[in-house]
Short mmCIF file of C-alpha atoms and ligand atoms in Angstrom, two decimals:
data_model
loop_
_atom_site.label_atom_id
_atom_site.label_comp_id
_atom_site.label_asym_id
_atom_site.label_seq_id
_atom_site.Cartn_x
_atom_site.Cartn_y
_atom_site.Cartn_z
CA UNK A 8 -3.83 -10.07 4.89
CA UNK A 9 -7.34 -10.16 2.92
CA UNK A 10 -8.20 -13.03 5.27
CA UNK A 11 -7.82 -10.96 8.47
CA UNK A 12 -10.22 -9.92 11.04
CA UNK A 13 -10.63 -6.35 11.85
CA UNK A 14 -9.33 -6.71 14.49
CA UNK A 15 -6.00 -8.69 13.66
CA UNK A 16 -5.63 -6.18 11.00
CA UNK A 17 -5.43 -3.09 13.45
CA UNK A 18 -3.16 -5.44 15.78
CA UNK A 19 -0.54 -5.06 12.75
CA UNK A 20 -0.24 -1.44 13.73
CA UNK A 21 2.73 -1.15 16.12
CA UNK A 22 1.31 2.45 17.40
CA UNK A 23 4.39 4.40 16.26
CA UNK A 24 2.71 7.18 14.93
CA UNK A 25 5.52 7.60 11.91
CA UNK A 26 2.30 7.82 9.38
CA UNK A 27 0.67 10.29 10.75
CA UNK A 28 3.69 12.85 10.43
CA UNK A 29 3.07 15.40 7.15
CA UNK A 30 4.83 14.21 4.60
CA UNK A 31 6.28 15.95 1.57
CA UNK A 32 6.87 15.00 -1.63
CA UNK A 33 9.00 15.71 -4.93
CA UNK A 34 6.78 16.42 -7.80
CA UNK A 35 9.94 15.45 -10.46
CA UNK A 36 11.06 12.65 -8.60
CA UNK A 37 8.45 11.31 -6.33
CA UNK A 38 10.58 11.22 -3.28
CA UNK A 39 8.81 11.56 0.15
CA UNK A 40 10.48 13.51 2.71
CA UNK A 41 9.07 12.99 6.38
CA UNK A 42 8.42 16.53 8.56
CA UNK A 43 8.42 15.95 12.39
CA UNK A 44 5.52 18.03 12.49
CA UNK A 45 2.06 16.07 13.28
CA UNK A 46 -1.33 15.94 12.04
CA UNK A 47 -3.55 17.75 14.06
CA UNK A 48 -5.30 14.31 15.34
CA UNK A 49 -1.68 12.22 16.80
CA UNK A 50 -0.72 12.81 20.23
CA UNK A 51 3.06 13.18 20.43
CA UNK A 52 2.90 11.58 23.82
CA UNK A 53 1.17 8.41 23.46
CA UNK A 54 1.96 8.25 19.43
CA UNK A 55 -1.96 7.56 18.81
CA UNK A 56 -4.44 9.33 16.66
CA UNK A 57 -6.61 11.29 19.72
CA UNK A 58 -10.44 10.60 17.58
CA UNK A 59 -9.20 6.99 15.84
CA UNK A 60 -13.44 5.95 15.16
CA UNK A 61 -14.09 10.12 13.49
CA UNK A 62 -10.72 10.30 11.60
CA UNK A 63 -12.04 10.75 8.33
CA UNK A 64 -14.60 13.24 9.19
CA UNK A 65 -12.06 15.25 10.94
CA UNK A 66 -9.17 14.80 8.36
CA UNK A 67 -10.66 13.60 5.31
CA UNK A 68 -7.17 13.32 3.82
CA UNK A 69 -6.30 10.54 6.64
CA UNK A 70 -5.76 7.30 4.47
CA UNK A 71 -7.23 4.20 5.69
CA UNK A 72 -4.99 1.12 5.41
CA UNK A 73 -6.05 -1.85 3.14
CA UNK A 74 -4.26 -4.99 2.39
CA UNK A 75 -4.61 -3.38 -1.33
CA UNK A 76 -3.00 -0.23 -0.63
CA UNK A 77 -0.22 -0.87 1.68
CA UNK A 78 1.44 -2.89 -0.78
CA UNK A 79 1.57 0.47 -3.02
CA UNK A 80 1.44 3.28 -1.07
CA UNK A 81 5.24 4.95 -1.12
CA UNK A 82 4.94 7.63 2.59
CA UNK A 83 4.95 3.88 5.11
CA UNK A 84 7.93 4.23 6.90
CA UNK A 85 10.23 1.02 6.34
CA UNK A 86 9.06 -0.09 10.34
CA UNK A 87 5.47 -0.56 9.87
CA UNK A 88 4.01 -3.09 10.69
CA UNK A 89 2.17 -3.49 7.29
CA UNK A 90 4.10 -2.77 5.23
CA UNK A 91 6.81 -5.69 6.71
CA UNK A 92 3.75 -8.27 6.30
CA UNK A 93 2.85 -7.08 2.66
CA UNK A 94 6.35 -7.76 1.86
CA UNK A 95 6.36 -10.81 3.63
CA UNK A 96 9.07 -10.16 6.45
CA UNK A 97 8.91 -10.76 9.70
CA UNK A 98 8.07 -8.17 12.83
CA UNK A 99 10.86 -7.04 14.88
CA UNK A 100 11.06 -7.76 18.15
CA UNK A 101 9.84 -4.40 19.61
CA UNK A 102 6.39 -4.71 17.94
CA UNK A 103 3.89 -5.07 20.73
CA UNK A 104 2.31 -8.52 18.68
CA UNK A 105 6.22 -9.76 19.02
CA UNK A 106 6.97 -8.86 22.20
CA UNK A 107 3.68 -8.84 23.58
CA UNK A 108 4.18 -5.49 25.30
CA UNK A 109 2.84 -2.15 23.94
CA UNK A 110 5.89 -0.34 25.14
CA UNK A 111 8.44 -1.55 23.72
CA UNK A 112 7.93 0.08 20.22
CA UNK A 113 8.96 3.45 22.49
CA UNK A 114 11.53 1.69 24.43
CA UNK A 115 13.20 0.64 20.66
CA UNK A 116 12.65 4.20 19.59
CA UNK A 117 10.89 3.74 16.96
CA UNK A 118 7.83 5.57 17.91
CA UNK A 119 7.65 9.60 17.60
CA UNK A 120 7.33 10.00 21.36
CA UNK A 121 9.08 12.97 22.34
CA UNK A 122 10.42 13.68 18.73
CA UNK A 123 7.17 15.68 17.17
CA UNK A 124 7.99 19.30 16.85
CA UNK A 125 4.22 20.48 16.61
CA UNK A 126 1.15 20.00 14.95
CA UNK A 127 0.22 21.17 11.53
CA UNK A 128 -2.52 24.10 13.19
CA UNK A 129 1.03 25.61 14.60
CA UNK A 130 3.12 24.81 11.56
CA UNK A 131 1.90 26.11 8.31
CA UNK A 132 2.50 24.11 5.02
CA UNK A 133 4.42 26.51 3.68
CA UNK A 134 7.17 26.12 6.06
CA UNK A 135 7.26 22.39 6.50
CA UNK A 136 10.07 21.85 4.16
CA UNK A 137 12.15 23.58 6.94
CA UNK A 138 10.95 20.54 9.63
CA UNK A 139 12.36 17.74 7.21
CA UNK A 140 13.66 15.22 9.33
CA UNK A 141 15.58 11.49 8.06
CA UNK A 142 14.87 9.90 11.38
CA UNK A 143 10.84 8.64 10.58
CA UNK A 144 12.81 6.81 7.41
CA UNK A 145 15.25 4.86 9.34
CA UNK A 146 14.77 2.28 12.18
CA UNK A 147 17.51 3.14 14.94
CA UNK A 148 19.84 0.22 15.43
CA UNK A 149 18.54 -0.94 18.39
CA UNK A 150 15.48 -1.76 16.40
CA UNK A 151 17.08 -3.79 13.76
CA UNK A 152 18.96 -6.13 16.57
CA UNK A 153 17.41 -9.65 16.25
CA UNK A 154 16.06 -9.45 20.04
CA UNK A 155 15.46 -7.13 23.05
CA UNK A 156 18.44 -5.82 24.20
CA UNK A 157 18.89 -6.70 27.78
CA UNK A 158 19.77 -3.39 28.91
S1 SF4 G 203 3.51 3.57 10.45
FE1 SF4 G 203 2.33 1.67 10.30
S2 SF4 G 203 2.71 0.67 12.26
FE2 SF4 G 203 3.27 2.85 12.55
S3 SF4 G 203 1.41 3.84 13.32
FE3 SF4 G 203 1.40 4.01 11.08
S4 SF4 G 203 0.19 2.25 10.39
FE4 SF4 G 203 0.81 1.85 12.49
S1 SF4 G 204 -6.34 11.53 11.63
FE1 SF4 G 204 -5.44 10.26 13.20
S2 SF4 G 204 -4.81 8.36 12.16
FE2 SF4 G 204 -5.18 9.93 10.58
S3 SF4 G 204 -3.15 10.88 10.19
FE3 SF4 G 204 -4.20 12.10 11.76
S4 SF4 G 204 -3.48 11.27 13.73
FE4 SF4 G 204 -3.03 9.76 12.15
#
């Protein structure tokens, strides 16, 4: 991964948005629960961050992905594309770099399209721990199937 190119190193992302969901986590235990509700930036829609070049100016808490820090941060849900590469596994078949298609990380469902209850301007932090949702921690099982389903 340290020998990438920028821009093979964004084509690892497989634009599911699941990162960009608020997270929470358990200060005795260090467990991360996942929140269907967005950061103010991701478009539930098309799953993408809507100002990608001024992210950190307009959430300076918006980590930037390294080869050094996937490998330890514990909030990458178990589909990302980085985080299968820094373990050394392979992509699925849904991810667009696999399948060669953009869509088919919706059409596998593993994107949030459709699944992001609001942003975090409508939803304040205080009451995230009533949006916890499992769903951003699991891949569905038509994402873990070896190939595209035909149907
Ligand atoms: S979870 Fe990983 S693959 Fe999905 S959008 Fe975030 S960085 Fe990209
Ligand atoms: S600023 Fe953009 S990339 Fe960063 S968490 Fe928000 S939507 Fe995602």
């Amino acid at each position: 991964m340290e020998e990438m190119s920028a821009g093979e190193w964004e084509s690892l992302c497989d634009g599911c948005g699941r990162c960009c969901l608020n997270k929470l986590e358990d200060e005795d235990t260090g467990q991360i629960y996942f929140t269907h509700v967005g950061c103010k930036l991701l478009d539930g829609a098309s799953c993408a961050c809507k100002d990608y070049p001024n992210r950190s100016d307009k959430v300076p808490d918006c980590v930037r992905l390294t080869p050094a820090n996937v490998r330890t941060l514990n909030w990458l849900p178990p589909s990302c594309g980085y985080k299968l590469v820094a373990e050394g596994r392979d992509l699925y078949w849904w991810h667009p770099l696999v399948s060669g298609d953009p869509n088919t990380v919706h059409e596998a469902g593993v994107s949030v399209r459709g699944r992001v209850e609001g942003s975090e301007e409508e939803i304040p932090d205080q009451e995230l721990e009533d949006h916890i949702v499992q769903w951003p921690a699991v891949l569905p099982r038509r994402a873990r199937l070896k190939r595209r389903p035909k149907d």
